[in-house]
JSON list of C-alpha atoms in Angstrom, two decimals:
[
{"chain": "A", "resi": 216, "resn": "THR", "atom": "CA", "xyz": [30.24, 18.41, -15.50]},
{"chain": "A", "resi": 217, "resn": "GLY", "atom": "CA", "xyz": [31.42, 14.95, -14.47]},
{"chain": "A", "resi": 218, "resn": "THR", "atom": "CA", "xyz": [30.71, 12.52, -11.66]},
{"chain": "A", "resi": 219, "resn": "ASN", "atom": "CA", "xyz": [30.91, 13.50, -8.01]},
{"chain": "A", "resi": 220, "resn": "VAL", "atom": "CA", "xyz": [31.22, 10.37, -5.87]},
{"chain": "A", "resi": 221, "resn": "TRP", "atom": "CA", "xyz": [30.26, 10.04, -2.21]},
{"chain": "A", "resi": 222, "resn": "GLN", "atom": "CA", "xyz": [33.40, 8.95, -0.33]},
{"chain": "A", "resi": 223, "resn": "THR", "atom": "CA", "xyz": [32.25, 8.35, 3.25]},
{"chain": "A", "resi": 224, "resn": "ALA", "atom": "CA", "xyz": [31.00, 4.99, 4.52]},
{"chain": "A", "resi": 225, "resn": "GLY", "atom": "CA", "xyz": [28.14, 4.79, 7.00]},
{"chain": "A", "resi": 226, "resn": "ALA", "atom": "CA", "xyz": [25.73, 7.68, 7.57]},
{"chain": "A", "resi": 227, "resn": "GLY", "atom": "CA", "xyz": [26.46, 11.17, 6.35]},
{"chain": "A", "resi": 228, "resn": "ASN", "atom": "CA", "xyz": [24.99, 14.52, 5.38]},
{"chain": "A", "resi": 229, "resn": "PHE", "atom": "CA", "xyz": [24.58, 15.34, 1.68]},
{"chain": "A", "resi": 230, "resn": "ALA", "atom": "CA", "xyz": [25.63, 18.94, 2.37]},
{"chain": "A", "resi": 231, "resn": "ASN", "atom": "CA", "xyz": [29.05, 17.92, 3.71]},
{"chain": "A", "resi": 232, "resn": "ASP", "atom": "CA", "xyz": [31.51, 19.11, 1.04]},
{"chain": "A", "resi": 233, "resn": "PRO", "atom": "CA", "xyz": [34.51, 16.94, 2.08]},
{"chain": "A", "resi": 234, "resn": "SER", "atom": "CA", "xyz": [32.46, 13.75, 1.68]},
{"chain": "A", "resi": 235, "resn": "TRP", "atom": "CA", "xyz": [32.32, 14.22, -2.09]},
{"chain": "A", "resi": 236, "resn": "SER", "atom": "CA", "xyz": [35.15, 13.31, -4.46]},
{"chain": "A", "resi": 237, "resn": "LEU", "atom": "CA", "xyz": [35.17, 16.80, -5.99]},
{"chain": "A", "resi": 238, "resn": "SER", "atom": "CA", "xyz": [35.18, 18.39, -2.51]},
{"chain": "A", "resi": 239, "resn": "HIS", "atom": "CA", "xyz": [31.86, 20.14, -3.00]},
{"chain": "A", "resi": 240, "resn": "VAL", "atom": "CA", "xyz": [28.17, 19.33, -3.01]},
{"chain": "A", "resi": 241, "resn": "PRO", "atom": "CA", "xyz": [27.17, 18.15, -6.52]},
{"chain": "A", "resi": 242, "resn": "THR", "atom": "CA", "xyz": [26.21, 21.02, -8.82]},
{"chain": "A", "resi": 243, "resn": "SER", "atom": "CA", "xyz": [23.48, 21.28, -11.44]},
{"chain": "A", "resi": 244, "resn": "THR", "atom": "CA", "xyz": [25.64, 19.77, -14.19]},
{"chain": "A", "resi": 245, "resn": "GLU", "atom": "CA", "xyz": [27.14, 16.91, -12.16]},
{"chain": "A", "resi": 246, "resn": "LYS", "atom": "CA", "xyz": [26.10, 13.32, -11.51]},
{"chain": "A", "resi": 247, "resn": "ALA", "atom": "CA", "xyz": [26.10, 12.46, -7.82]},
{"chain": "A", "resi": 248, "resn": "GLN", "atom": "CA", "xyz": [26.94, 8.82, -7.18]},
{"chain": "A", "resi": 249, "resn": "ILE", "atom": "CA", "xyz": [26.43, 6.80, -3.97]},
{"chain": "A", "resi": 250, "resn": "PRO", "atom": "CA", "xyz": [28.42, 3.54, -4.35]},
{"chain": "A", "resi": 251, "resn": "ASN", "atom": "CA", "xyz": [29.58, 2.37, -0.93]},
{"chain": "A", "resi": 252, "resn": "GLY", "atom": "CA", "xyz": [26.55, 1.35, 1.12]},
{"chain": "A", "resi": 253, "resn": "ALA", "atom": "CA", "xyz": [26.26, 4.76, 2.77]},
{"chain": "A", "resi": 254, "resn": "ASN", "atom": "CA", "xyz": [23.02, 6.38, 3.98]},
{"chain": "A", "resi": 255, "resn": "VAL", "atom": "CA", "xyz": [23.24, 9.95, 2.70]},
{"chain": "A", "resi": 256, "resn": "THR", "atom": "CA", "xyz": [20.69, 12.33, 4.23]},
{"chain": "A", "resi": 257, "resn": "VAL", "atom": "CA", "xyz": [19.34, 15.57, 2.80]},
{"chain": "A", "resi": 258, "resn": "ASN", "atom": "CA", "xyz": [18.03, 17.79, 5.62]},
{"chain": "A", "resi": 259, "resn": "SER", "atom": "CA", "xyz": [18.57, 21.24, 4.12]},
{"chain": "A", "resi": 260, "resn": "ASP", "atom": "CA", "xyz": [18.30, 22.92, 0.70]},
{"chain": "A", "resi": 261, "resn": "VAL", "atom": "CA", "xyz": [21.15, 21.39, -1.31]},
{"chain": "A", "resi": 262, "resn": "GLY", "atom": "CA", "xyz": [20.09, 22.83, -4.67]},
{"chain": "A", "resi": 263, "resn": "SER", "atom": "CA", "xyz": [20.06, 20.74, -7.84]},
{"chain": "A", "resi": 264, "resn": "ASN", "atom": "CA", "xyz": [22.21, 18.27, -9.72]},
{"chain": "A", "resi": 265, "resn": "ALA", "atom": "CA", "xyz": [21.85, 16.29, -12.94]},
{"chain": "A", "resi": 266, "resn": "VAL", "atom": "CA", "xyz": [21.15, 12.90, -11.37]},
{"chain": "A", "resi": 267, "resn": "VAL", "atom": "CA", "xyz": [21.73, 10.97, -8.16]},
{"chain": "A", "resi": 268, "resn": "GLN", "atom": "CA", "xyz": [22.80, 7.46, -9.10]},
{"chain": "A", "resi": 269, "resn": "ILE", "atom": "CA", "xyz": [22.62, 4.96, -6.25]},
{"chain": "A", "resi": 270, "resn": "THR", "atom": "CA", "xyz": [24.62, 1.83, -7.04]},
{"chain": "A", "resi": 271, "resn": "ASN", "atom": "CA", "xyz": [24.81, 0.68, -3.41]},
{"chain": "A", "resi": 272, "resn": "GLY", "atom": "CA", "xyz": [23.33, 2.74, -0.61]},
{"chain": "A", "resi": 273, "resn": "THR", "atom": "CA", "xyz": [20.44, 4.97, 0.42]},
{"chain": "A", "resi": 274, "resn": "LEU", "atom": "CA", "xyz": [19.44, 8.53, -0.35]},
{"chain": "A", "resi": 275, "resn": "THR", "atom": "CA", "xyz": [17.21, 9.81, 2.47]},
{"chain": "A", "resi": 276, "resn": "LEU", "atom": "CA", "xyz": [15.15, 12.99, 2.40]},
{"chain": "A", "resi": 277, "resn": "ALA", "atom": "CA", "xyz": [14.47, 14.22, 5.94]},
{"chain": "A", "resi": 278, "resn": "ALA", "atom": "CA", "xyz": [12.61, 17.19, 7.43]},
{"chain": "A", "resi": 279, "resn": "ASN", "atom": "CA", "xyz": [13.61, 20.49, 5.76]},
{"chain": "A", "resi": 280, "resn": "GLY", "atom": "CA", "xyz": [15.43, 18.62, 2.99]},
{"chain": "A", "resi": 281, "resn": "LEU", "atom": "CA", "xyz": [15.10, 20.05, -0.53]},
{"chain": "A", "resi": 282, "resn": "LEU", "atom": "CA", "xyz": [16.72, 18.54, -3.63]},
{"chain": "A", "resi": 283, "resn": "THR", "atom": "CA", "xyz": [16.01, 18.84, -7.36]},
{"chain": "A", "resi": 284, "resn": "THR", "atom": "CA", "xyz": [17.49, 16.07, -9.50]},
{"chain": "A", "resi": 285, "resn": "ASN", "atom": "CA", "xyz": [16.74, 12.80, -11.26]},
{"chain": "A", "resi": 286, "resn": "VAL", "atom": "CA", "xyz": [17.22, 9.51, -9.44]},
{"chain": "A", "resi": 287, "resn": "ASP", "atom": "CA", "xyz": [18.72, 6.31, -10.87]},
{"chain": "A", "resi": 288, "resn": "LEU", "atom": "CA", "xyz": [18.33, 3.21, -8.69]},
{"chain": "A", "resi": 289, "resn": "ALA", "atom": "CA", "xyz": [21.22, 1.27, -10.20]},
{"chain": "A", "resi": 290, "resn": "PRO", "atom": "CA", "xyz": [22.48, -1.73, -8.23]},
{"chain": "A", "resi": 291, "resn": "GLY", "atom": "CA", "xyz": [22.60, -3.93, -11.35]},
{"chain": "A", "resi": 292, "resn": "ASN", "atom": "CA", "xyz": [22.70, -7.55, -10.22]},
{"chain": "A", "resi": 293, "resn": "GLY", "atom": "CA", "xyz": [23.92, -6.65, -6.74]},
{"chain": "A", "resi": 294, "resn": "PRO", "atom": "CA", "xyz": [25.12, -7.64, -4.25]},
{"chain": "A", "resi": 295, "resn": "GLY", "atom": "CA", "xyz": [24.43, -4.07, -3.14]},
{"chain": "A", "resi": 296, "resn": "SER", "atom": "CA", "xyz": [21.03, -2.40, -2.99]},
{"chain": "A", "resi": 297, "resn": "ALA", "atom": "CA", "xyz": [19.71, 1.00, -4.05]},
{"chain": "A", "resi": 298, "resn": "ASN", "atom": "CA", "xyz": [17.19, 2.74, -1.84]},
{"chain": "A", "resi": 299, "resn": "LEU", "atom": "CA", "xyz": [15.33, 6.04, -1.90]},
{"chain": "A", "resi": 300, "resn": "ALA", "atom": "CA", "xyz": [13.71, 7.00, 1.42]},
{"chain": "A", "resi": 301, "resn": "LEU", "atom": "CA", "xyz": [11.36, 10.00, 1.50]},
{"chain": "A", "resi": 302, "resn": "ASN", "atom": "CA", "xyz": [11.00, 10.55, 5.25]},
{"chain": "A", "resi": 303, "resn": "GLY", "atom": "CA", "xyz": [10.41, 14.31, 5.06]},
{"chain": "A", "resi": 304, "resn": "GLY", "atom": "CA", "xyz": [11.27, 17.33, 2.97]},
{"chain": "A", "resi": 305, "resn": "MET", "atom": "CA", "xyz": [10.69, 17.53, -0.77]},
{"chain": "A", "resi": 306, "resn": "LEU", "atom": "CA", "xyz": [12.39, 15.74, -3.65]},
{"chain": "A", "resi": 307, "resn": "THR", "atom": "CA", "xyz": [11.70, 17.18, -7.11]},
{"chain": "A", "resi": 308, "resn": "VAL", "atom": "CA", "xyz": [12.56, 14.87, -10.01]},
{"chain": "A", "resi": 309, "resn": "GLY", "atom": "CA", "xyz": [12.22, 14.73, -13.74]},
{"chain": "A", "resi": 310, "resn": "GLN", "atom": "CA", "xyz": [12.21, 10.96, -13.43]},
{"chain": "A", "resi": 311, "resn": "ILE", "atom": "CA", "xyz": [13.15, 7.97, -11.32]},
{"chain": "A", "resi": 312, "resn": "SER", "atom": "CA", "xyz": [14.87, 5.30, -13.40]},
{"chain": "A", "resi": 313, "resn": "VAL", "atom": "CA", "xyz": [16.17, 1.80, -12.66]},
{"chain": "A", "resi": 314, "resn": "ASP", "atom": "CA", "xyz": [19.66, 0.75, -13.75]},
{"chain": "A", "resi": 315, "resn": "ASN", "atom": "CA", "xyz": [19.80, 3.66, -16.20]},
{"chain": "A", "resi": 316, "resn": "GLY", "atom": "CA", "xyz": [16.84, 2.22, -18.10]},
{"chain": "A", "resi": 317, "resn": "ALA", "atom": "CA", "xyz": [18.03, -1.41, -18.19]},
{"chain": "A", "resi": 318, "resn": "THR", "atom": "CA", "xyz": [15.38, -2.86, -15.89]},
{"chain": "A", "resi": 319, "resn": "GLY", "atom": "CA", "xyz": [16.49, -6.52, -15.79]},
{"chain": "A", "resi": 320, "resn": "GLY", "atom": "CA", "xyz": [18.98, -6.20, -12.93]},
{"chain": "A", "resi": 321, "resn": "THR", "atom": "CA", "xyz": [18.24, -8.42, -9.93]},
{"chain": "A", "resi": 322, "resn": "GLY", "atom": "CA", "xyz": [19.75, -6.18, -7.26]},
{"chain": "A", "resi": 323, "resn": "THR", "atom": "CA", "xyz": [17.36, -5.01, -4.53]},
{"chain": "A", "resi": 324, "resn": "LYS", "atom": "CA", "xyz": [15.75, -1.60, -5.06]},
{"chain": "A", "resi": 325, "resn": "SER", "atom": "CA", "xyz": [13.25, 0.32, -2.98]},
{"chain": "A", "resi": 326, "resn": "VAL", "atom": "CA", "xyz": [11.32, 3.56, -2.79]},
{"chain": "A", "resi": 327, "resn": "SER", "atom": "CA", "xyz": [9.78, 4.29, 0.60]},
{"chain": "A", "resi": 328, "resn": "PHE", "atom": "CA", "xyz": [7.68, 7.15, 1.92]},
{"chain": "A", "resi": 329, "resn": "ASN", "atom": "CA", "xyz": [7.28, 8.10, 5.55]},
{"chain": "A", "resi": 330, "resn": "GLY", "atom": "CA", "xyz": [6.35, 11.76, 5.57]},
{"chain": "A", "resi": 331, "resn": "GLY", "atom": "CA", "xyz": [8.12, 13.03, 2.45]},
{"chain": "A", "resi": 332, "resn": "THR", "atom": "CA", "xyz": [6.91, 14.74, -0.72]},
{"chain": "A", "resi": 333, "resn": "LEU", "atom": "CA", "xyz": [7.80, 13.65, -4.26]},
{"chain": "A", "resi": 334, "resn": "VAL", "atom": "CA", "xyz": [7.28, 16.24, -7.00]},
{"chain": "A", "resi": 335, "resn": "THR", "atom": "CA", "xyz": [7.47, 15.01, -10.61]},
{"chain": "A", "resi": 336, "resn": "THR", "atom": "CA", "xyz": [7.98, 17.37, -13.55]},
{"chain": "A", "resi": 337, "resn": "GLN", "atom": "CA", "xyz": [8.20, 14.88, -16.45]},
{"chain": "A", "resi": 338, "resn": "SER", "atom": "CA", "xyz": [6.53, 11.62, -17.48]},
{"chain": "A", "resi": 339, "resn": "PHE", "atom": "CA", "xyz": [8.15, 8.29, -16.67]},
{"chain": "A", "resi": 340, "resn": "ALA", "atom": "CA", "xyz": [7.40, 4.67, -15.82]},
{"chain": "A", "resi": 341, "resn": "LEU", "atom": "CA", "xyz": [8.82, 3.27, -12.60]},
{"chain": "A", "resi": 342, "resn": "ALA", "atom": "CA", "xyz": [9.56, -0.41, -13.15]},
{"chain": "A", "resi": 343, "resn": "GLY", "atom": "CA", "xyz": [12.22, -2.99, -12.42]},
{"chain": "A", "resi": 344, "resn": "SER", "atom": "CA", "xyz": [12.99, -6.43, -11.07]},
{"chain": "A", "resi": 345, "resn": "ASN", "atom": "CA", "xyz": [13.17, -6.80, -7.29]},
{"chain": "A", "resi": 346, "resn": "LEU", "atom": "CA", "xyz": [11.74, -3.30, -6.77]},
{"chain": "A", "resi": 347, "resn": "THR", "atom": "CA", "xyz": [9.50, -2.58, -3.78]},
{"chain": "A", "resi": 348, "resn": "THR", "atom": "CA", "xyz": [7.63, 0.62, -2.93]},
{"chain": "A", "resi": 349, "resn": "THR", "atom": "CA", "xyz": [6.04, 1.31, 0.43]},
{"chain": "A", "resi": 350, "resn": "VAL", "atom": "CA", "xyz": [4.27, 4.00, 2.46]},
{"chain": "A", "resi": 351, "resn": "GLY", "atom": "CA", "xyz": [4.77, 4.21, 6.22]},
{"chain": "A", "resi": 352, "resn": "ALA", "atom": "CA", "xyz": [2.51, 5.78, 8.84]},
{"chain": "A", "resi": 353, "resn": "GLY", "atom": "CA", "xyz": [3.99, 9.20, 8.06]},
{"chain": "A", "resi": 354, "resn": "GLY", "atom": "CA", "xyz": [2.32, 9.07, 4.66]},
{"chain": "A", "resi": 355, "resn": "ALA", "atom": "CA", "xyz": [3.21, 9.90, 1.06]},
{"chain": "A", "resi": 356, "resn": "ASN", "atom": "CA", "xyz": [2.59, 13.12, -0.83]},
{"chain": "A", "resi": 357, "resn": "ILE", "atom": "CA", "xyz": [3.03, 12.77, -4.61]},
{"chain": "A", "resi": 358, "resn": "GLN", "atom": "CA", "xyz": [2.66, 15.95, -6.65]},
{"chain": "A", "resi": 359, "resn": "THR", "atom": "CA", "xyz": [2.56, 15.36, -10.43]},
{"chain": "A", "resi": 360, "resn": "GLN", "atom": "CA", "xyz": [3.03, 18.69, -12.15]},
{"chain": "A", "resi": 361, "resn": "PRO", "atom": "CA", "xyz": [1.21, 19.75, -15.37]},
{"chain": "A", "resi": 362, "resn": "GLY", "atom": "CA", "xyz": [1.92, 17.26, -18.16]},
{"chain": "A", "resi": 363, "resn": "SER", "atom": "CA", "xyz": [3.61, 14.75, -15.85]},
{"chain": "A", "resi": 364, "resn": "VAL", "atom": "CA", "xyz": [2.21, 11.22, -16.14]},
{"chain": "A", "resi": 365, "resn": "VAL", "atom": "CA", "xyz": [3.84, 8.79, -13.71]},
{"chain": "A", "resi": 366, "resn": "THR", "atom": "CA", "xyz": [3.20, 5.10, -14.35]},
{"chain": "A", "resi": 367, "resn": "TRP", "atom": "CA", "xyz": [3.92, 3.32, -11.07]},
{"chain": "A", "resi": 368, "resn": "ASN", "atom": "CA", "xyz": [4.33, -0.39, -11.88]},
{"chain": "A", "resi": 369, "resn": "PRO", "atom": "CA", "xyz": [5.26, -1.98, -8.53]},
{"chain": "A", "resi": 370, "resn": "ALA", "atom": "CA", "xyz": [2.62, -2.31, -5.81]},
{"chain": "A", "resi": 371, "resn": "LEU", "atom": "CA", "xyz": [2.48, 0.70, -3.48]},
{"chain": "A", "resi": 372, "resn": "THR", "atom": "CA", "xyz": [2.15, -1.11, -0.16]},
{"chain": "A", "resi": 373, "resn": "ALA", "atom": "CA", "xyz": [0.63, 0.77, 2.76]},
{"chain": "A", "resi": 374, "resn": "ALA", "atom": "CA", "xyz": [1.57, 0.20, 6.40]},
{"chain": "A", "resi": 375, "resn": "PRO", "atom": "CA", "xyz": [-1.13, 0.58, 9.08]},
{"chain": "A", "resi": 376, "resn": "GLY", "atom": "CA", "xyz": [-2.04, 4.26, 9.32]},
{"chain": "A", "resi": 377, "resn": "ALA", "atom": "CA", "xyz": [-0.49, 5.16, 5.96]},
{"chain": "A", "resi": 378, "resn": "THR", "atom": "CA", "xyz": [-1.99, 7.96, 3.87]},
{"chain": "A", "resi": 379, "resn": "LEU", "atom": "CA", "xyz": [-1.60, 8.96, 0.23]},
{"chain": "A", "resi": 380, "resn": "THR", "atom": "CA", "xyz": [-2.04, 12.54, -0.97]},
{"chain": "A", "resi": 381, "resn": "LYS", "atom": "CA", "xyz": [-2.09, 13.07, -4.73]},
{"chain": "A", "resi": 382, "resn": "GLY", "atom": "CA", "xyz": [-1.59, 16.65, -5.84]},
{"chain": "A", "resi": 383, "resn": "GLY", "atom": "CA", "xyz": [-0.68, 18.52, -9.02]},
{"chain": "A", "resi": 384, "resn": "SER", "atom": "CA", "xyz": [-2.65, 18.51, -12.26]},
{"chain": "A", "resi": 385, "resn": "GLY", "atom": "CA", "xyz": [-0.73, 15.59, -13.77]},
{"chain": "A", "resi": 386, "resn": "SER", "atom": "CA", "xyz": [-1.49, 11.89, -13.37]},
{"chain": "A", "resi": 387, "resn": "LEU", "atom": "CA", "xyz": [-0.36, 9.06, -11.10]},
{"chain": "A", "resi": 388, "resn": "LEU", "atom": "CA", "xyz": [-1.18, 5.59, -12.43]},
{"chain": "A", "resi": 389, "resn": "LEU", "atom": "CA", "xyz": [-0.91, 2.77, -9.90]},
{"chain": "A", "resi": 390, "resn": "GLN", "atom": "CA", "xyz": [-0.63, -0.30, -12.12]},
{"chain": "A", "resi": 391, "resn": "ALA", "atom": "CA", "xyz": [-0.28, -3.14, -9.60]},
{"chain": "A", "resi": 392, "resn": "GLY", "atom": "CA", "xyz": [-3.30, -2.57, -7.40]},
{"chain": "A", "resi": 393, "resn": "GLY", "atom": "CA", "xyz": [-4.87, 0.20, -5.37]},
{"chain": "A", "resi": 394, "resn": "PHE", "atom": "CA", "xyz": [-3.95, 1.72, -2.03]},
{"chain": "A", "resi": 395, "resn": "ASN", "atom": "CA", "xyz": [-4.97, 0.26, 1.33]},
{"chain": "A", "resi": 396, "resn": "GLY", "atom": "CA", "xyz": [-5.01, 3.50, 3.28]},
{"chain": "A", "resi": 397, "resn": "ALA", "atom": "CA", "xyz": [-6.58, 6.94, 3.51]},
{"chain": "A", "resi": 398, "resn": "VAL", "atom": "CA", "xyz": [-6.46, 8.85, 0.22]},
{"chain": "A", "resi": 399, "resn": "THR", "atom": "CA", "xyz": [-6.77, 12.52, -0.69]},
{"chain": "A", "resi": 400, "resn": "ILE", "atom": "CA", "xyz": [-6.83, 13.57, -4.35]},
{"chain": "A", "resi": 401, "resn": "GLN", "atom": "CA", "xyz": [-6.25, 17.31, -4.31]},
{"chain": "A", "resi": 402, "resn": "ALA", "atom": "CA", "xyz": [-5.89, 17.70, -8.09]},
{"chain": "A", "resi": 403, "resn": "GLY", "atom": "CA", "xyz": [-5.13, 15.79, -11.26]},
{"chain": "A", "resi": 404, "resn": "THR", "atom": "CA", "xyz": [-5.79, 12.09, -11.78]},
{"chain": "A", "resi": 405, "resn": "LEU", "atom": "CA", "xyz": [-5.16, 9.10, -9.57]},
{"chain": "A", "resi": 406, "resn": "SER", "atom": "CA", "xyz": [-5.71, 5.87, -11.49]},
{"chain": "A", "resi": 407, "resn": "VAL", "atom": "CA", "xyz": [-5.78, 2.59, -9.56]},
{"chain": "A", "resi": 408, "resn": "ALA", "atom": "CA", "xyz": [-5.90, -1.07, -10.57]},
{"chain": "A", "resi": 409, "resn": "GLY", "atom": "CA", "xyz": [-7.35, -2.31, -7.30]},
{"chain": "A", "resi": 410, "resn": "ASP", "atom": "CA", "xyz": [-9.32, -1.41, -4.20]},
{"chain": "A", "resi": 411, "resn": "VAL", "atom": "CA", "xyz": [-8.70, 2.04, -2.79]},
{"chain": "A", "resi": 412, "resn": "GLY", "atom": "CA", "xyz": [-9.30, 3.72, 0.55]},
{"chain": "A", "resi": 413, "resn": "ILE", "atom": "CA", "xyz": [-10.32, 2.46, 3.97]},
{"chain": "A", "resi": 414, "resn": "SER", "atom": "CA", "xyz": [-13.74, 2.55, 5.60]},
{"chain": "A", "resi": 415, "resn": "SER", "atom": "CA", "xyz": [-12.57, 4.65, 8.54]},
{"chain": "A", "resi": 416, "resn": "ALA", "atom": "CA", "xyz": [-11.33, 7.60, 6.45]},
{"chain": "A", "resi": 417, "resn": "THR", "atom": "CA", "xyz": [-13.19, 9.70, 3.89]},
{"chain": "A", "resi": 418, "resn": "LEU", "atom": "CA", "xyz": [-11.64, 9.79, 0.44]},
{"chain": "A", "resi": 419, "resn": "GLN", "atom": "CA", "xyz": [-11.41, 13.48, -0.45]},
{"chain": "A", "resi": 420, "resn": "LEU", "atom": "CA", "xyz": [-11.80, 14.17, -4.17]},
{"chain": "A", "resi": 421, "resn": "GLY", "atom": "CA", "xyz": [-10.88, 17.71, -5.20]},
{"chain": "A", "resi": 422, "resn": "ASP", "atom": "CA", "xyz": [-9.57, 20.64, -3.19]},
{"chain": "A", "resi": 423, "resn": "PRO", "atom": "CA", "xyz": [-11.04, 24.04, -4.07]},
{"chain": "A", "resi": 424, "resn": "THR", "atom": "CA", "xyz": [-8.04, 25.79, -2.51]},
{"chain": "A", "resi": 425, "resn": "THR", "atom": "CA", "xyz": [-5.57, 24.01, -4.82]},
{"chain": "A", "resi": 426, "resn": "THR", "atom": "CA", "xyz": [-4.76, 24.86, -8.45]},
{"chain": "A", "resi": 427, "resn": "GLY", "atom": "CA", "xyz": [-6.53, 22.25, -10.57]},
{"chain": "A", "resi": 428, "resn": "GLY", "atom": "CA", "xyz": [-8.63, 21.09, -7.64]},
{"chain": "A", "resi": 429, "resn": "ASP", "atom": "CA", "xyz": [-11.81, 21.52, -9.68]},
{"chain": "A", "resi": 430, "resn": "SER", "atom": "CA", "xyz": [-10.80, 18.69, -12.02]},
{"chain": "A", "resi": 431, "resn": "ALA", "atom": "CA", "xyz": [-9.61, 16.01, -9.60]},
{"chain": "A", "resi": 432, "resn": "THR", "atom": "CA", "xyz": [-10.31, 12.50, -10.92]},
{"chain": "A", "resi": 433, "resn": "LEU", "atom": "CA", "xyz": [-10.29, 9.01, -9.45]},
{"chain": "A", "resi": 434, "resn": "ALA", "atom": "CA", "xyz": [-10.06, 6.41, -12.21]},
{"chain": "A", "resi": 435, "resn": "PHE", "atom": "CA", "xyz": [-10.22, 2.61, -12.05]},
{"chain": "A", "resi": 436, "resn": "SER", "atom": "CA", "xyz": [-8.17, 0.69, -14.63]},
{"chain": "A", "resi": 437, "resn": "ALA", "atom": "CA", "xyz": [-9.41, -2.69, -13.34]},
{"chain": "A", "resi": 438, "resn": "PRO", "atom": "CA", "xyz": [-12.46, -3.96, -11.44]},
{"chain": "A", "resi": 439, "resn": "ALA", "atom": "CA", "xyz": [-12.12, -2.66, -7.90]},
{"chain": "A", "resi": 440, "resn": "THR", "atom": "CA", "xyz": [-13.94, -1.32, -4.87]},
{"chain": "A", "resi": 441, "resn": "LEU", "atom": "CA", "xyz": [-13.98, 2.15, -3.38]},
{"chain": "A", "resi": 442, "resn": "ARG", "atom": "CA", "xyz": [-13.79, 1.21, 0.29]},
{"chain": "A", "resi": 443, "resn": "ALA", "atom": "CA", "xyz": [-14.07, 4.71, 1.72]},
{"chain": "A", "resi": 444, "resn": "PRO", "atom": "CA", "xyz": [-16.85, 7.28, 2.01]},
{"chain": "A", "resi": 445, "resn": "LEU", "atom": "CA", "xyz": [-16.43, 9.83, -0.77]},
{"chain": "A", "resi": 446, "resn": "ALA", "atom": "CA", "xyz": [-16.35, 13.58, -0.22]},
{"chain": "A", "resi": 447, "resn": "VAL", "atom": "CA", "xyz": [-16.26, 15.82, -3.27]},
{"chain": "A", "resi": 448, "resn": "GLY", "atom": "CA", "xyz": [-14.50, 19.06, -2.49]},
{"chain": "A", "resi": 449, "resn": "SER", "atom": "CA", "xyz": [-15.31, 20.83, -5.75]},
{"chain": "A", "resi": 450, "resn": "THR", "atom": "CA", "xyz": [-16.65, 20.15, -9.25]},
{"chain": "A", "resi": 451, "resn": "SER", "atom": "CA", "xyz": [-14.84, 16.92, -10.08]},
{"chain": "A", "resi": 452, "resn": "GLY", "atom": "CA", "xyz": [-14.48, 14.09, -12.52]},
{"chain": "A", "resi": 453, "resn": "PHE", "atom": "CA", "xyz": [-14.99, 10.49, -11.47]},
{"chain": "A", "resi": 454, "resn": "GLY", "atom": "CA", "xyz": [-13.35, 8.04, -13.88]},
{"chain": "A", "resi": 455, "resn": "THR", "atom": "CA", "xyz": [-14.32, 4.43, -14.49]}
]
């Protein structure tokens, strides 16, 4: 138990034991804390810990990176920032929180995707002041597991060429608009509050090779336009 604090400034590897205050990679019962503006990269299987709290710095998932934890973006009122970058690998979380649940802090916070996978196992609402979320050309893969309902309050802004893959039988609720990029809904529910898809890419609804792919649902929580051709991969629901 206890808090294991990252000690090294600049860029570093999460798996580097001497960089942590307890001289080992955080264990399943420990809080990992990034406080000093560092960019800490996960590019191997580093197991699990209780929570990664970022008070000032960046946690980056890269190719081959595997981590199971919860994430707390906790810069308070700054001046530091808290950033989660999913550039590859897989991050499995129970939840992503902001300032340990006190969402009024004005410090800069971000969640960015550029080729990484986010797996959620619990239900939570992602919300906070000065919080941005983006998807780069490498795309985002969000897998909401059974019973997991993720309410995504900030806009999920797509760069040119960005893609969004929604998997898992749980639900992803985009509350601040739709998604201006190619979309695949393998399983579960994707709910949007704005236009979704692009005309140059078919929106795939349902994947018969995926567990739960026969009940994939696209739901609209506000008036919006489906801007893409629709391809139904299996018996599916289409929400309104």
